[in-house]
Coordinates of C-alpha atoms in Angstrom, one line a residue:
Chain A
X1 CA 40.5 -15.0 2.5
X2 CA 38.7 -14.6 -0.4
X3 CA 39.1 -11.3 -2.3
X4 CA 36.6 -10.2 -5.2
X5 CA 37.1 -7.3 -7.7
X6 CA 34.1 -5.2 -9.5
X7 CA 34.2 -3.9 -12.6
X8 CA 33.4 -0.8 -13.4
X9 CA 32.4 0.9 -10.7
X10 CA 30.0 3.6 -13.0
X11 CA 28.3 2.0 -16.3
X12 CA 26.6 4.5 -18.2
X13 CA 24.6 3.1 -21.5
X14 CA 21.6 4.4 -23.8
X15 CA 18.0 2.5 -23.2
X16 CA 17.8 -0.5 -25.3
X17 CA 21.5 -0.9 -25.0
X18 CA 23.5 -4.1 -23.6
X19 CA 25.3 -3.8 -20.2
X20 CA 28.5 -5.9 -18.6
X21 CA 29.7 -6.1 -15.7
X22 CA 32.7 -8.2 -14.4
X23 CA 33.7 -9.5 -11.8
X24 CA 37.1 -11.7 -10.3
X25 CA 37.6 -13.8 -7.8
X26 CA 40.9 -15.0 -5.5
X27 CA 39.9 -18.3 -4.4
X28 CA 39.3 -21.4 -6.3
X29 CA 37.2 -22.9 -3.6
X30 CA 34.4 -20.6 -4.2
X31 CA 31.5 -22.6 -6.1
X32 CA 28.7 -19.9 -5.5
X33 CA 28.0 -16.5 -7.5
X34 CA 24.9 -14.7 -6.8
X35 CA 24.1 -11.1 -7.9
X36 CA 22.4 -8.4 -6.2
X37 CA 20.6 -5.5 -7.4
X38 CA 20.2 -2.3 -5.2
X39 CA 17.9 0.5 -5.6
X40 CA 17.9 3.5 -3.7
X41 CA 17.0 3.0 -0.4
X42 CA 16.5 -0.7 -0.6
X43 CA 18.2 -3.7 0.6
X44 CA 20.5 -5.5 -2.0
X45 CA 17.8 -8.6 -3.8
X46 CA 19.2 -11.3 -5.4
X47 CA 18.6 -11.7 -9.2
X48 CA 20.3 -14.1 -10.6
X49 CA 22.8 -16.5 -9.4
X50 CA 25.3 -19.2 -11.0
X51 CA 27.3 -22.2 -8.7
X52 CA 30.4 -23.4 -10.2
X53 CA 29.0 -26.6 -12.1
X54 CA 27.9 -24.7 -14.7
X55 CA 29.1 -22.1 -17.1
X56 CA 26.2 -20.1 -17.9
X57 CA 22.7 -19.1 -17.0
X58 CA 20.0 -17.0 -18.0
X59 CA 17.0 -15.6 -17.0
X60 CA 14.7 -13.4 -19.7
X61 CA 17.2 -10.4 -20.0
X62 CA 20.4 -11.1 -17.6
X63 CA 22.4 -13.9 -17.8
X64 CA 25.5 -14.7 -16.1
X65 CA 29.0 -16.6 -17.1
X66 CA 31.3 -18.2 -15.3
X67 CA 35.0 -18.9 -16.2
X68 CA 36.3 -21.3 -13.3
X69 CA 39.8 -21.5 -15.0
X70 CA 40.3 -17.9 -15.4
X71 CA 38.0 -16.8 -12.1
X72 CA 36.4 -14.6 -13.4
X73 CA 32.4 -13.9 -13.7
X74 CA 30.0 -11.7 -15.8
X75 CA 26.4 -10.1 -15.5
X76 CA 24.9 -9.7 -18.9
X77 CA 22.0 -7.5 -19.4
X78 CA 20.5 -7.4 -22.5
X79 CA 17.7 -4.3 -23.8
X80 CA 18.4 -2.2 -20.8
X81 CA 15.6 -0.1 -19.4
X82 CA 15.4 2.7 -17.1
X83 CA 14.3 0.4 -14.1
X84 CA 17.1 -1.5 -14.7
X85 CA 19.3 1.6 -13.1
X86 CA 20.7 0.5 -9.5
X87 CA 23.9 -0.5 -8.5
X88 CA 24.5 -4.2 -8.6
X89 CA 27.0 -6.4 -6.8
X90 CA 29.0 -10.0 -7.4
X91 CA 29.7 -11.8 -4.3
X92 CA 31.4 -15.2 -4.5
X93 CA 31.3 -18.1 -1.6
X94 CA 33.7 -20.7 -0.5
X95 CA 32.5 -23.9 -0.6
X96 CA 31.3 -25.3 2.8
X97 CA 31.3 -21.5 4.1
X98 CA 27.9 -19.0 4.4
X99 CA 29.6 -16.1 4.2
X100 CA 29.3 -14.1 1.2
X101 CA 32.5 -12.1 -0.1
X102 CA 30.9 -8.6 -2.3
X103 CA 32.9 -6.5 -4.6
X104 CA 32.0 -3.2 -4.5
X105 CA 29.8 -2.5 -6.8
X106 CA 28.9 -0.7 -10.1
X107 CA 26.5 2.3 -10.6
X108 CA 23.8 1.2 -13.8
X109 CA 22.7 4.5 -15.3
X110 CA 20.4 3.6 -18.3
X111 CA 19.4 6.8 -19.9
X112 CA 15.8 7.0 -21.6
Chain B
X1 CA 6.8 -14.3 4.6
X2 CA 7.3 -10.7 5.1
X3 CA 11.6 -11.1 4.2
X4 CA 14.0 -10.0 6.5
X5 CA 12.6 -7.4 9.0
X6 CA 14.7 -4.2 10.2
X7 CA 13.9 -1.7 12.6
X8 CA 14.1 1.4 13.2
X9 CA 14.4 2.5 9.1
X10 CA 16.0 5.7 10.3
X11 CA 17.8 6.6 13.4
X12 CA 19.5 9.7 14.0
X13 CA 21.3 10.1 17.7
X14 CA 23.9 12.4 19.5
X15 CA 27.5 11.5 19.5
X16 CA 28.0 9.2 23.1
X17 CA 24.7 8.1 22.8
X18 CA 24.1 3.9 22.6
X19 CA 22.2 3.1 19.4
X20 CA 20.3 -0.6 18.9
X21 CA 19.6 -1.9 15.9
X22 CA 17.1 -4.7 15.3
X23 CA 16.4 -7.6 12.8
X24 CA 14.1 -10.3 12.5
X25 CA 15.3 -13.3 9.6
X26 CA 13.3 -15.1 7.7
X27 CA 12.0 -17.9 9.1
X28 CA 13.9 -21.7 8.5
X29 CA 16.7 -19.3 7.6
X30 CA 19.9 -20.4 10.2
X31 CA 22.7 -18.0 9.4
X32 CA 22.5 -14.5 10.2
X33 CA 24.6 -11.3 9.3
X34 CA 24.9 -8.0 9.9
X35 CA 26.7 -5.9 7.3
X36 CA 27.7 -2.3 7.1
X37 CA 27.6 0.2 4.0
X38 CA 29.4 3.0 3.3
X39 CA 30.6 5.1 0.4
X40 CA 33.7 5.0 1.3
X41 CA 34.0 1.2 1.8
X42 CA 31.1 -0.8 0.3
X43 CA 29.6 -3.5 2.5
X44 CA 31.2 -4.4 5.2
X45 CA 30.6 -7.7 6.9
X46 CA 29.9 -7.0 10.6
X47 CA 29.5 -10.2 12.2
X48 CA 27.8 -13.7 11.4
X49 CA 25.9 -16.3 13.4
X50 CA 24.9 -19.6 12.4
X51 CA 21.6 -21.1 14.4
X52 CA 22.2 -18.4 16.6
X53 CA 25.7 -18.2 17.6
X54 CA 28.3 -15.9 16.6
X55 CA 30.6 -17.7 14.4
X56 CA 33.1 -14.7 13.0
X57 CA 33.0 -11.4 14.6
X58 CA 36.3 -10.2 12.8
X59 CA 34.8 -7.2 11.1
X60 CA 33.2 -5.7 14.1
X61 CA 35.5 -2.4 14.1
X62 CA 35.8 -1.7 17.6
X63 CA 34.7 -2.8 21.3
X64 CA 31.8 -0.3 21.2
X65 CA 30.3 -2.7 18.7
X66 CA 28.2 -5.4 20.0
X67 CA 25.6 -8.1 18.5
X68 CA 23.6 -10.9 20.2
X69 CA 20.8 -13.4 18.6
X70 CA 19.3 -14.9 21.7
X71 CA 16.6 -16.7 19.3
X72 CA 16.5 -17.7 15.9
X73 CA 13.9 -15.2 15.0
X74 CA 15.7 -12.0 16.7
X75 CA 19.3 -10.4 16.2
X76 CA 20.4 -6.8 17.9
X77 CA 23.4 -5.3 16.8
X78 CA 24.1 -2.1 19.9
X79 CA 26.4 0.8 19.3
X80 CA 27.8 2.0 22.6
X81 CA 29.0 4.8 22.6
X82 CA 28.4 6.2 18.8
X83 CA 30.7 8.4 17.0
X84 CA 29.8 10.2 14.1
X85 CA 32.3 7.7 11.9
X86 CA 29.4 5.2 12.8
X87 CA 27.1 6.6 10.5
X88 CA 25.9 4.3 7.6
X89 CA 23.4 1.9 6.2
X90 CA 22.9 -0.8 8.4
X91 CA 21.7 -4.4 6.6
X92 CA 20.7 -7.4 8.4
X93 CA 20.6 -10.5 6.0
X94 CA 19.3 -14.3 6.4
X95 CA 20.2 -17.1 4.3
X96 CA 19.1 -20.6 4.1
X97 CA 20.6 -21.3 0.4
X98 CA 20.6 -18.0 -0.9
X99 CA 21.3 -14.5 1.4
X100 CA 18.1 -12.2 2.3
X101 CA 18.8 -8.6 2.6
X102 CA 16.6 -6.4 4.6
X103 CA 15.7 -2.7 4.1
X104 CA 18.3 -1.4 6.4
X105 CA 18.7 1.2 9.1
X106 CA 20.5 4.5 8.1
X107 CA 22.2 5.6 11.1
X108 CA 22.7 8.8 11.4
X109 CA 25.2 10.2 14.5
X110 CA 25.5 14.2 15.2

């Protein structure tokens, strides 16, 4: 089965600063990439998601890449803010399945 | 539409005692799932149904586990008996084209 990998698990960065987070994937039949944001004691909401005909895509401050060769995807986060702190997670999906595959997430501390 | 709709927020039970968990999806959405989240392992995916029936059940962890959708707009998930190793955040999700979490339910078992 599909296997996907979170990196780091604890980001800490200044307010105004930019923020990665990577992720990697197992199998090459996964086409979907969404991104979930969770703040304490909330469900996980998508943000921002990419499907595999396309390399890159952005949305005011996050954007996300996608390197279908390498399998590997990124969350960019440009002019972090405090509200931006939450732990966000990749997932990945096989194509022709519904079942989303998360890594385990990584802990966004943006200090004022 | 109100998103996908859990109840209770909280529960907190004695060990032996059977615990049900509730979820209403977003309407038009046909798959269902029920995850589990832990520190120790992330989210955990329970158990999936697609218009209403049970498709993969591989990650319910034991036979005490149990989880029914006799509608589209209603999913249990039932807990019989809990242990304290069952305590966690309980999510329900829908998904049409993109995956709906809601709120969860912590579970708390003394």
């Amino acid at each position: 089965g599909e296997n996907v990998e979170q990196h780091p698990s604890t980001l800490s960065v200044q307010e105004g600063d930019s923020a990665v987070i990577k992720c990697t994937y197992s199998d090459s039949a996964s086409n979907y990439f969404p991104w979930y944001k969770q703040e304490l004691g909330k469900g996980p909401q998508l943000i921002i998601d990419i499907r595999s005909n396309v390399g890159e895509k952005k949305d005011q401050r996050i954007a996300v890449t996608l390197n279908k060769t390498a399998k590997h995807f990124s969350l960019h986060i440009t002019e972090t803010q405090p509200e931006d702190s939450a732990v966000y997670f990749c997932a990945a999906i096989r194509g022709g399945s519904y079942i989303p595959t998360f890594g385990r997430g990584t802990s966004l501390i943006v200090h004022p | 539409d109100a998103g996908v709709i859990q109840s209770p927020r909280h529960e907190v039970t004695e060990m032996g005692q059977e615990v049900t968990l509730r979820c209403k999806p977003i309407s038009g959405h046909n798959s269902l799932f029920w995850y589990r989240q832990t520190m120790m392992r992330g989210l955990e995916l329970l158990i999936y149904f697609n218009n209403n029936v049970p498709i993969d059940d591989s990650g319910m962890p034991e036979d005490r586990f149990s989880a029914k959708m006799p509608n589209a707009s209603f999913s249990t998930l039932k807990i019989q008996p809990s242990e304290p190793r069952d305590s966690a955040v309980y999510f329900c999700a829908s998904r049409n084209t993109e995956a709906f979490f809601g709120q969860g339910t912590r579970l708390t078992v003394v």
